[in-house]
PDB file of C-alpha atoms in Angstrom:
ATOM      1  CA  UNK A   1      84.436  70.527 104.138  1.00 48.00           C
ATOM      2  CA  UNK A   2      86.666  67.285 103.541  1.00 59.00           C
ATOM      3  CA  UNK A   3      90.094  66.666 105.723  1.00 69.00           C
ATOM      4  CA  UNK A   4      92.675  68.896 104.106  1.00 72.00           C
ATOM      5  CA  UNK A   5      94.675  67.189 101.378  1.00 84.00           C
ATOM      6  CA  UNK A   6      97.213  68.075  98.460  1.00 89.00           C
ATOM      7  CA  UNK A   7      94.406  69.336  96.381  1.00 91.00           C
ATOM      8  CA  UNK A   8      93.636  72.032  99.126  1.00 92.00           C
ATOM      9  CA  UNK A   9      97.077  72.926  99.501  1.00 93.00           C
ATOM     10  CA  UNK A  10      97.182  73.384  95.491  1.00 94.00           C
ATOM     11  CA  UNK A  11      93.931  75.198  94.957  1.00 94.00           C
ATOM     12  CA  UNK A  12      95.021  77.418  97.695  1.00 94.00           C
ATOM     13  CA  UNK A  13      98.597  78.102  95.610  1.00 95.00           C
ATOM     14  CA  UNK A  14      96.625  78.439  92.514  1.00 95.00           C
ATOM     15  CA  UNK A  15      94.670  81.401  93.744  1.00 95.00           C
ATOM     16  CA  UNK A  16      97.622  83.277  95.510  1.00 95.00           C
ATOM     17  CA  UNK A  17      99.494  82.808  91.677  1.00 95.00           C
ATOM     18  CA  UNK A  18      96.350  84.141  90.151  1.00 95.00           C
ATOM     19  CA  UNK A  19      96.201  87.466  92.466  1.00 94.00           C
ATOM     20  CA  UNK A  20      99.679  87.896  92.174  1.00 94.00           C
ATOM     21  CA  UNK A  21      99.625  87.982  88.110  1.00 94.00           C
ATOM     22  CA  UNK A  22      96.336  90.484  88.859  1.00 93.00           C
ATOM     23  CA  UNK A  23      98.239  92.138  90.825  1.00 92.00           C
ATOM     24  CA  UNK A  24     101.457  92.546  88.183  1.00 92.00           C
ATOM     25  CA  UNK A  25      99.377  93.189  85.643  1.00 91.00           C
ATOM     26  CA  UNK A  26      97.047  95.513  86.907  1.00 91.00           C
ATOM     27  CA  UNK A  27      98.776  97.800  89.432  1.00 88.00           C
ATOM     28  CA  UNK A  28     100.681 101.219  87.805  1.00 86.00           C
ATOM     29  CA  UNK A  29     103.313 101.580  90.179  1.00 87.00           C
ATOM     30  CA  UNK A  30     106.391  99.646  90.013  1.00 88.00           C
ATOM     31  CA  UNK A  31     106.723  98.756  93.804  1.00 89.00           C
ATOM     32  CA  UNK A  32     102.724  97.150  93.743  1.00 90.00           C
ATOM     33  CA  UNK A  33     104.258  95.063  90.451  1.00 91.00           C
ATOM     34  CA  UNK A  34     106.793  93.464  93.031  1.00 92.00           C
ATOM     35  CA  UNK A  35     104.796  92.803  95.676  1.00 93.00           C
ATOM     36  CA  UNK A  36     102.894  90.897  93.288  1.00 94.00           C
ATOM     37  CA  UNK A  37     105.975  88.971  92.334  1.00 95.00           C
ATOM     38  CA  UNK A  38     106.375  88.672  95.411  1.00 94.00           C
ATOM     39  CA  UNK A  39     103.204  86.500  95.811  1.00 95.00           C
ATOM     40  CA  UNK A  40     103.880  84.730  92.760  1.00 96.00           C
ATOM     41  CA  UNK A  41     106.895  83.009  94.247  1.00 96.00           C
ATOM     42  CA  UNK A  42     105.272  82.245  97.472  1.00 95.00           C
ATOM     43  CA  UNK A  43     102.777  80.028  95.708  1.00 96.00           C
ATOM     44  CA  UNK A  44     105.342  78.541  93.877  1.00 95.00           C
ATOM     45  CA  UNK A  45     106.716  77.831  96.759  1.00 95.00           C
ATOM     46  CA  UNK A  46     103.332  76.203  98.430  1.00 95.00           C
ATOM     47  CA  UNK A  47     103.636  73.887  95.547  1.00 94.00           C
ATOM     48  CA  UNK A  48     107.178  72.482  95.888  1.00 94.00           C
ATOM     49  CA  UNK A  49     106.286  72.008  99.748  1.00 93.00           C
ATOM     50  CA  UNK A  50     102.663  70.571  99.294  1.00 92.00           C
ATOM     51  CA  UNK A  51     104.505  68.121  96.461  1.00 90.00           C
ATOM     52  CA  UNK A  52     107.607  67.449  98.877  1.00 89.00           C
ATOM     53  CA  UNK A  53     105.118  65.998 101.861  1.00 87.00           C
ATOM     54  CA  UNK A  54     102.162  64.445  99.809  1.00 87.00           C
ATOM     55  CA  UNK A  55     104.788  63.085  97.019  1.00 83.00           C
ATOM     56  CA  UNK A  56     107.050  60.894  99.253  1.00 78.00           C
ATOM     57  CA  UNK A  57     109.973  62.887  97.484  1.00 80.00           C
ATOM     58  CA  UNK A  58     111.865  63.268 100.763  1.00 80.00           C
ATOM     59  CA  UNK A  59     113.259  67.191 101.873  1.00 87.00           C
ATOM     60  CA  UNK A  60     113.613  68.377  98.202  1.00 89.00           C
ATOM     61  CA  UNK A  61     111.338  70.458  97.953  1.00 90.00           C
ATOM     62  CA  UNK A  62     112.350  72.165 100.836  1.00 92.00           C
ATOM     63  CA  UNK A  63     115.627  72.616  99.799  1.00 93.00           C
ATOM     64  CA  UNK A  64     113.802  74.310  96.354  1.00 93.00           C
ATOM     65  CA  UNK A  65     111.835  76.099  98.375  1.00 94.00           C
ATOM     66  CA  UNK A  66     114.922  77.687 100.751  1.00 94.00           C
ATOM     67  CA  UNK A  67     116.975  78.516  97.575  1.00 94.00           C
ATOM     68  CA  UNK A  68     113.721  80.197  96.034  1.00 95.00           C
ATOM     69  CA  UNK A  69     113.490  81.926  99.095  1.00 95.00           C
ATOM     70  CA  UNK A  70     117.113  82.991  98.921  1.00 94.00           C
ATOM     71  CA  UNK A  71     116.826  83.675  95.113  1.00 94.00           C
ATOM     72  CA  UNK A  72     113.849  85.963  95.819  1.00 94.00           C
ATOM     73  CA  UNK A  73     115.463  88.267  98.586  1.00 93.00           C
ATOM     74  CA  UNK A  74     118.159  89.077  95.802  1.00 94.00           C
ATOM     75  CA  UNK A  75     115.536  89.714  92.874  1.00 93.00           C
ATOM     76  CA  UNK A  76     113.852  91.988  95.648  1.00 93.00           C
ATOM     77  CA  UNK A  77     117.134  93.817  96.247  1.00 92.00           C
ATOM     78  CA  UNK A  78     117.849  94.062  92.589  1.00 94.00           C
ATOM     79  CA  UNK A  79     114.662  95.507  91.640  1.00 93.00           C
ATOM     80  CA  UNK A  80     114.572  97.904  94.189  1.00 92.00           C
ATOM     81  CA  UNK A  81     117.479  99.151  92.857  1.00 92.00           C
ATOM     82  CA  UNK A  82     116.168  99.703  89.786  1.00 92.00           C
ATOM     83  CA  UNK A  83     113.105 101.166  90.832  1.00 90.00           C
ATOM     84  CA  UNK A  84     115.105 104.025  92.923  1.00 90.00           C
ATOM     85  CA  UNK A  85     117.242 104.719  89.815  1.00 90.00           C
ATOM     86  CA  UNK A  86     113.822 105.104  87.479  1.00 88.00           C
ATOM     87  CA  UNK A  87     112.664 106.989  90.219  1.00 87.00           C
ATOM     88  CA  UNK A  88     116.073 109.434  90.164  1.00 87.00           C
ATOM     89  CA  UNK A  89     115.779 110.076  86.572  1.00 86.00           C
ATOM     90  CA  UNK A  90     111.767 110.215  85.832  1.00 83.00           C
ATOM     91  CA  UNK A  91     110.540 111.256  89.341  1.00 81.00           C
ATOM     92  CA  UNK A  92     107.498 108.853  89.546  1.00 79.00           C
ATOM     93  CA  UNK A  93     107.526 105.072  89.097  1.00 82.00           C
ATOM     94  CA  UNK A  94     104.355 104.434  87.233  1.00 83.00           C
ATOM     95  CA  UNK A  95     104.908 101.091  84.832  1.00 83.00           C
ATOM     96  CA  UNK A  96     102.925 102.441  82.148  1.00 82.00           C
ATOM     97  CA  UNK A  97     105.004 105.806  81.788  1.00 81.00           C
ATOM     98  CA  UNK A  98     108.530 104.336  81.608  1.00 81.00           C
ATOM     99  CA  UNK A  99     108.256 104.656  77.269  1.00 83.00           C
ATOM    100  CA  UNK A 100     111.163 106.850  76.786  1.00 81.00           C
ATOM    101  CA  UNK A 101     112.994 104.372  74.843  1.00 82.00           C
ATOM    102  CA  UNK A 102     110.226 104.472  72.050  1.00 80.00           C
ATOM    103  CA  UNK A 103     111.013 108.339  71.235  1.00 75.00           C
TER     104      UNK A 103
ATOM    105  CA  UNK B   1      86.461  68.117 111.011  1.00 73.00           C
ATOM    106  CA  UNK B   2      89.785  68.111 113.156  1.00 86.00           C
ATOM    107  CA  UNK B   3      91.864  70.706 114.523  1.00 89.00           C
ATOM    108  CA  UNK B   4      93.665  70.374 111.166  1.00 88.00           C
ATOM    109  CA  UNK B   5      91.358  71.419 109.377  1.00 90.00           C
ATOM    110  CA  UNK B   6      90.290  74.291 111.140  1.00 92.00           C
ATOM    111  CA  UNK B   7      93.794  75.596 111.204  1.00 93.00           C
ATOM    112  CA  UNK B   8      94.439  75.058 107.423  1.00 92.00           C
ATOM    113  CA  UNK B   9      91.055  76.752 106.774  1.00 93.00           C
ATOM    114  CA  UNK B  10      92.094  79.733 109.176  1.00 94.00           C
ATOM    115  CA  UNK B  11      95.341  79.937 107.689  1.00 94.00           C
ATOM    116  CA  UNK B  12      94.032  79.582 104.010  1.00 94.00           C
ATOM    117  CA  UNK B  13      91.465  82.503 104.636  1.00 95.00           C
ATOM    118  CA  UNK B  14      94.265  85.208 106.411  1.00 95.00           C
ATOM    119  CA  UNK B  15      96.206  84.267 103.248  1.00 95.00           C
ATOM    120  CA  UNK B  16      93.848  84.818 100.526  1.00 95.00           C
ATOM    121  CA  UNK B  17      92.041  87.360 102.210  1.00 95.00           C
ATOM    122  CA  UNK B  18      95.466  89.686 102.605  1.00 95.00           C
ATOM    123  CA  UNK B  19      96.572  88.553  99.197  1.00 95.00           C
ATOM    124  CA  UNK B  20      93.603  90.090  97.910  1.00 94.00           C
ATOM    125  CA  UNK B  21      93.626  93.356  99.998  1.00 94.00           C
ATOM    126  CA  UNK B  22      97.143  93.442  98.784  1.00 92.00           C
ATOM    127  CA  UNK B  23      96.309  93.622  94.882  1.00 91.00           C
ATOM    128  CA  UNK B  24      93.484  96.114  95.297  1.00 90.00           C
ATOM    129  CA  UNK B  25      94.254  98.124  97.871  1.00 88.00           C
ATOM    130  CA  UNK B  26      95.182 101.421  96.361  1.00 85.00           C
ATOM    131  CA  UNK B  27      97.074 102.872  99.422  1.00 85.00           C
ATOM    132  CA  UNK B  28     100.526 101.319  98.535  1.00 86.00           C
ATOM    133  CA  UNK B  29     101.652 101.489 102.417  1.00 87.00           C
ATOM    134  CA  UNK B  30      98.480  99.357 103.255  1.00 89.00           C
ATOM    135  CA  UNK B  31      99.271  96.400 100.538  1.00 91.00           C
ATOM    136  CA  UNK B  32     102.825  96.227 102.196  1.00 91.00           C
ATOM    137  CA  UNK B  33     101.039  95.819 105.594  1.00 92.00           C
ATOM    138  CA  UNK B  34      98.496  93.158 104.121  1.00 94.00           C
ATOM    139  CA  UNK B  35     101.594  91.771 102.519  1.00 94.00           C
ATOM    140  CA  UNK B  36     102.661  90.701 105.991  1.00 94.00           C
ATOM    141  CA  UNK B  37      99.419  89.448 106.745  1.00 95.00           C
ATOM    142  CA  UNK B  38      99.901  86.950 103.392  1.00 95.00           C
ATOM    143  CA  UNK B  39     103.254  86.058 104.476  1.00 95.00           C
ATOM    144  CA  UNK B  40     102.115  85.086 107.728  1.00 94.00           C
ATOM    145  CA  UNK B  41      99.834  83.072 106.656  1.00 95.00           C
ATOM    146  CA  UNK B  42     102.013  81.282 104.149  1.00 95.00           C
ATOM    147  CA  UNK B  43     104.427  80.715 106.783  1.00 95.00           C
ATOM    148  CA  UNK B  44     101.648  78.707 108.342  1.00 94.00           C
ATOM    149  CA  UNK B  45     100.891  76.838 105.562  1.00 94.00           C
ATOM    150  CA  UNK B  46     104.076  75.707 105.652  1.00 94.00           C
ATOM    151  CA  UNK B  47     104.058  74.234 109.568  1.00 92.00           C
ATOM    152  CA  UNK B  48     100.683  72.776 108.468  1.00 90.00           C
ATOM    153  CA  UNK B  49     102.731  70.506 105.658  1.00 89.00           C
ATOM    154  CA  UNK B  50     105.399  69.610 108.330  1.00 87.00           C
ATOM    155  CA  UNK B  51     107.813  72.408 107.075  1.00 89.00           C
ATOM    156  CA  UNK B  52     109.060  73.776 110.060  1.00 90.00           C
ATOM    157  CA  UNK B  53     112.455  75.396 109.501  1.00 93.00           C
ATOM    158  CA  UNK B  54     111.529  76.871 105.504  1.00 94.00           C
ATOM    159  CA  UNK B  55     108.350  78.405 107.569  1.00 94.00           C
ATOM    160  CA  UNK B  56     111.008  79.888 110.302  1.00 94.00           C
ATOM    161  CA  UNK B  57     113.444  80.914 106.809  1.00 94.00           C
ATOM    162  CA  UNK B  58     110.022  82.616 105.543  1.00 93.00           C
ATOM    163  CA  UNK B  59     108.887  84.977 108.352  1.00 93.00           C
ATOM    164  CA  UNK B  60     112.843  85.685 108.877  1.00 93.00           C
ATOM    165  CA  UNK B  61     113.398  86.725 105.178  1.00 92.00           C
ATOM    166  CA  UNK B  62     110.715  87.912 103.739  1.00 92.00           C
ATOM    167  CA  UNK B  63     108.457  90.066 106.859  1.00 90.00           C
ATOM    168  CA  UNK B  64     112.422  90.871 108.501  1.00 89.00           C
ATOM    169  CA  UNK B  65     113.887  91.449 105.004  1.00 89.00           C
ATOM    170  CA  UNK B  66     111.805  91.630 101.430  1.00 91.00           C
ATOM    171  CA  UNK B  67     108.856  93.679 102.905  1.00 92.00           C
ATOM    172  CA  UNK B  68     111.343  95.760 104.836  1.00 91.00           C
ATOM    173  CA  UNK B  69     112.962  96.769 101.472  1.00 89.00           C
ATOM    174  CA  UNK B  70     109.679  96.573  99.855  1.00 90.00           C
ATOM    175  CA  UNK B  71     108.807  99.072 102.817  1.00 89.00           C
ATOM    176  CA  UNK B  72     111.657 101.749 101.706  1.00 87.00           C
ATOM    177  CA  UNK B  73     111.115 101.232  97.821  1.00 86.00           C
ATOM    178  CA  UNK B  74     107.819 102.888  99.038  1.00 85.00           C
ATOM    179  CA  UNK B  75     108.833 105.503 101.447  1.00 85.00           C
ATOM    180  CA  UNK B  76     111.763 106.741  99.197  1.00 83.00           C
ATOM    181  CA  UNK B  77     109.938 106.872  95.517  1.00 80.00           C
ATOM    182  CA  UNK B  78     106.688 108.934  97.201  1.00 74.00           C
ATOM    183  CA  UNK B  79     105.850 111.987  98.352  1.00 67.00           C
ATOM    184  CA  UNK B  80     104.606 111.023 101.878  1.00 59.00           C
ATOM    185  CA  UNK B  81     103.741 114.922 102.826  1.00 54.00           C
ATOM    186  CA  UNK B  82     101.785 114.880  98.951  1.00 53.00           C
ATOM    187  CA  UNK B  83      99.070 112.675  99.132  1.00 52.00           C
ATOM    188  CA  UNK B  84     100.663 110.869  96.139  1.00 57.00           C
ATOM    189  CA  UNK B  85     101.112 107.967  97.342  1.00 63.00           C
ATOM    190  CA  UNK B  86      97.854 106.213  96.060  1.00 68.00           C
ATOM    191  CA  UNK B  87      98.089 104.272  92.687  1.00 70.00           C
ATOM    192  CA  UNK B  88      96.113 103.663  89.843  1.00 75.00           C
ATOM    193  CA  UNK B  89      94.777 100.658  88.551  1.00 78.00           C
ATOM    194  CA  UNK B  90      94.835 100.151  85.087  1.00 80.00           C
ATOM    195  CA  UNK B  91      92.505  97.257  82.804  1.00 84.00           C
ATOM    196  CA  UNK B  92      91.179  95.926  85.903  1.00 83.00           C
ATOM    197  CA  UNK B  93      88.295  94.490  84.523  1.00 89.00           C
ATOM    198  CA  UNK B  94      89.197  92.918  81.495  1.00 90.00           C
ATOM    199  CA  UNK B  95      92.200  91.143  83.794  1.00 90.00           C
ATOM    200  CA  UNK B  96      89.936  90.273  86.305  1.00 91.00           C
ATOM    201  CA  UNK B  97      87.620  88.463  83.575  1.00 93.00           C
ATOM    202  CA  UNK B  98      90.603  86.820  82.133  1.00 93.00           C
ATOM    203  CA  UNK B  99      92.284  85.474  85.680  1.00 93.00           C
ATOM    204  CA  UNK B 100      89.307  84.481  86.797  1.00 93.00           C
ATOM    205  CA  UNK B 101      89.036  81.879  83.788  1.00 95.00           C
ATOM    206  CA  UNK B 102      92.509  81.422  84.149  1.00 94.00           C
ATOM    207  CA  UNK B 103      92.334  80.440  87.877  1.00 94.00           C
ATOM    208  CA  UNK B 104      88.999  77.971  87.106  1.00 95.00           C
ATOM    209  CA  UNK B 105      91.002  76.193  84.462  1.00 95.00           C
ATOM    210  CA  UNK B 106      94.093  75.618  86.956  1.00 94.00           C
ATOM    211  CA  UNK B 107      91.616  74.370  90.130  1.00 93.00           C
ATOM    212  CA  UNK B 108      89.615  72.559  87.441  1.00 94.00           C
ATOM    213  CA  UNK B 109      93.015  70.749  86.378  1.00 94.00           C
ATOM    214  CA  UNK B 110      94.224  70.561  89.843  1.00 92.00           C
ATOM    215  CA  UNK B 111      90.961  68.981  90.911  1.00 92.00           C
ATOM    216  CA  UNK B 112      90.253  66.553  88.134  1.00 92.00           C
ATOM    217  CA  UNK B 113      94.112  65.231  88.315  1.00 89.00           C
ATOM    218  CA  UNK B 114      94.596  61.966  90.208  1.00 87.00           C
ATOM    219  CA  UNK B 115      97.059  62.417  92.309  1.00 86.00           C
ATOM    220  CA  UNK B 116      99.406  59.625  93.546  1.00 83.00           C
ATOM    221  CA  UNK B 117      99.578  60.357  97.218  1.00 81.00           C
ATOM    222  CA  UNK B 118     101.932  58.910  99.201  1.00 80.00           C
ATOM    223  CA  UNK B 119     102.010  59.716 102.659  1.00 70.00           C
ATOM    224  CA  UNK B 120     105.607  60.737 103.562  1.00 68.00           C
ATOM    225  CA  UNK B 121     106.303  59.672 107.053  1.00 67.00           C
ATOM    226  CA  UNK B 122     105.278  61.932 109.935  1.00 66.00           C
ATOM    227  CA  UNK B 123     108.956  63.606 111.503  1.00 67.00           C
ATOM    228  CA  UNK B 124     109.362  65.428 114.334  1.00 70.00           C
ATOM    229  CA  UNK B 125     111.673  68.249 112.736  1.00 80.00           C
ATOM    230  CA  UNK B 126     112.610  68.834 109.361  1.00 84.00           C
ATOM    231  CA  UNK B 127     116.234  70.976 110.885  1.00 89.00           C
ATOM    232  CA  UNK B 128     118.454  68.374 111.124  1.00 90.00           C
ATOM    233  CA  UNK B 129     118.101  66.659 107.758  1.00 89.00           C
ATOM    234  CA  UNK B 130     117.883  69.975 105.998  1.00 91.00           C
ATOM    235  CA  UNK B 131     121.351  71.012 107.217  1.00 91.00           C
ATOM    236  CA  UNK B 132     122.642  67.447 106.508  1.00 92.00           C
ATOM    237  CA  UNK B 133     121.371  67.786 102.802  1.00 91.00           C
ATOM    238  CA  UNK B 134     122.642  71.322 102.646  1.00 92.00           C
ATOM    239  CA  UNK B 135     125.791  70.553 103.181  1.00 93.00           C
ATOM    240  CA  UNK B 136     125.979  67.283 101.819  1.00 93.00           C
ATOM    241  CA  UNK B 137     124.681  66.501  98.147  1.00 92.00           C
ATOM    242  CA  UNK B 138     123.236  70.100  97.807  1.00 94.00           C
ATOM    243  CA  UNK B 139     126.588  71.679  99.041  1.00 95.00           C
ATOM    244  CA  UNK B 140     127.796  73.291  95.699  1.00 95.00           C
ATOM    245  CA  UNK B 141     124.214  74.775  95.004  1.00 94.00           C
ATOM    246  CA  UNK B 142     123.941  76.042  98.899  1.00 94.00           C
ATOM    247  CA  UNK B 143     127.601  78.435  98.022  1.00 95.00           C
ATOM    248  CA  UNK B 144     126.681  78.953  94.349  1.00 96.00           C
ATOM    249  CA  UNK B 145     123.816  80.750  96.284  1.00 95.00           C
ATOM    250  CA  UNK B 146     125.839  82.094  98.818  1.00 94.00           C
ATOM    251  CA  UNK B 147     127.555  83.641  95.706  1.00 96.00           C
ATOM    252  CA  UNK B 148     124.842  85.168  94.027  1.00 95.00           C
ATOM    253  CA  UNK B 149     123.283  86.621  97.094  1.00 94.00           C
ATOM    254  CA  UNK B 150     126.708  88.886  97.499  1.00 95.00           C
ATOM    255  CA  UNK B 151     127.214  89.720  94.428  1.00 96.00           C
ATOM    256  CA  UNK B 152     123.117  90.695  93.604  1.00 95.00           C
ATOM    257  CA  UNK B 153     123.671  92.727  97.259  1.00 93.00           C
ATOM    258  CA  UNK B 154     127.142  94.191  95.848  1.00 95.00           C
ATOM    259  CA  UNK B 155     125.268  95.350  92.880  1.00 94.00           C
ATOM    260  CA  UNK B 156     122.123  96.525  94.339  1.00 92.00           C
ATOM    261  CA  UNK B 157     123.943  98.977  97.062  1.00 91.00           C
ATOM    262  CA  UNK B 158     126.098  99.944  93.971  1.00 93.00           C
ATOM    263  CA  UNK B 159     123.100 100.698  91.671  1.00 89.00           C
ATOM    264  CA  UNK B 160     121.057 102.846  94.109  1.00 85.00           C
ATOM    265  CA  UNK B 161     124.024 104.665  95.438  1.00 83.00           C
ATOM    266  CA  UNK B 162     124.948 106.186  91.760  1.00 75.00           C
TER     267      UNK B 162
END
């Protein structure tokens, strides 16, 4: 075990991204999908900090980070709606059942 | 081995480990609460790189917010007296296979990059020069956002009420 560096930081961001794509494309219902997206943004946002204080690029990419943040409370809210609509007109929200449009 | 180090370590294992629990837990109520666990975590990866305020923004917004909503997408699309709230897994292994080569290319790349490391220097608090940038050269993007956040809101509340 070596001092902490950027690599650390990134390996660490590359695994979250990795088990939230697992998580996207593995899980059936619609809610699990965004909780993986969820994850997916958080290690993007890992990255743009890790960058921001190993990078000598100033505050940055913690301005990126806040509006990625912000940008990711209205997907949430948007999806969510969504989700409650499918929900109202198919009564479950499983991914892999939502093929009506093919008939 | 420093105090730094242990933290980081600490941190990076409550985050992975809940991140994991999260994607393969098939109770859907327990992945939101390992959810929190992850974001918890990432929040304190975040003080450990000298973010202090985007760490604050992160527990604020996503464990008082996102995983709140995240929290009634659950409750309202289930049957909680049914016990049909577990959920199936579908081509688990052939998307474990593939991340997992997926994952070893990206560390392999991440570790076999030189990086140019310069060490930005140490501050005290990241607040104050935050707002100044926010409302400074970043002060169109800051509303623009401001904008979008209403209007995705707007449309949300209008979508689910229908």
């Amino acid at each position: 075990m070596i001092h902490a560096g950027l690599t650390h930081f990134l390996v660490i961001s590359v695994a979250l991204f990795s088990l939230g794509i697992y998580g996207v494309i593995t899980r059936k219902n619609a809610v699990m999908v965004l909780m993986g997206i969820e994850l997916i943004l958080n290690s993007a946002n890992i990255n743009f900090i890790a960058f921001a204080r190993f990078g000598n690029f100033g505050l940055q990419g913690q301005i990126i980070a806040l509006f990625i943040i912000v940008l990711a409370a209205a997907e949430a809210a948007i999806a969510l709606a969504i989700v409650l609509n499918i929900y109202k007109n198919l009564s479950n929200i499983n991914v892999d059942e939502m093929d009506s449009l093919k008939d | 081995m420093t105090t730094y180090d242990i933290i980081f370590y600490l941190f990076a294992l409550v985050t992975l480990l809940s991140a994991f629990f999260v994607v393969t837990n098939r109770n859907i109520v327990h992945s939101a609460f390992y959810l929190l666990f992850t974001f918890f975590g990432v929040a304190g990866i975040y003080v450990m790189l000298g973010a202090d305020f985007v760490a604050v923004v992160q527990l604020i917004v996503y464990v008082g917010g996102i995983l709140i909503l995240l929290l009634f997408g659950v409750m309202l699309t289930n049957k909680i007296t049914n016990v049909d709230i577990k959920s199936g897994t579908i081509h688990a292994l052939p998307a474990s296979i593939v991340l997992g080569l997926f994952a070893g290319a990206l560390a392999a790349a991440v570790l076999n990059t030189k990086w140019k490391i310069v060490a930005s220097p140490e501050t005290s608090s990241s607040t104050v020069s935050l707002g100044n940038m926010l409302i400074n050269e970043y002060a169109l993007i800051f509303e623009l956002l401001g904008i979008v956040l209403l209007i995705a809101l707007i449309g949300a509340a209008s979508m689910a009420r229908r």
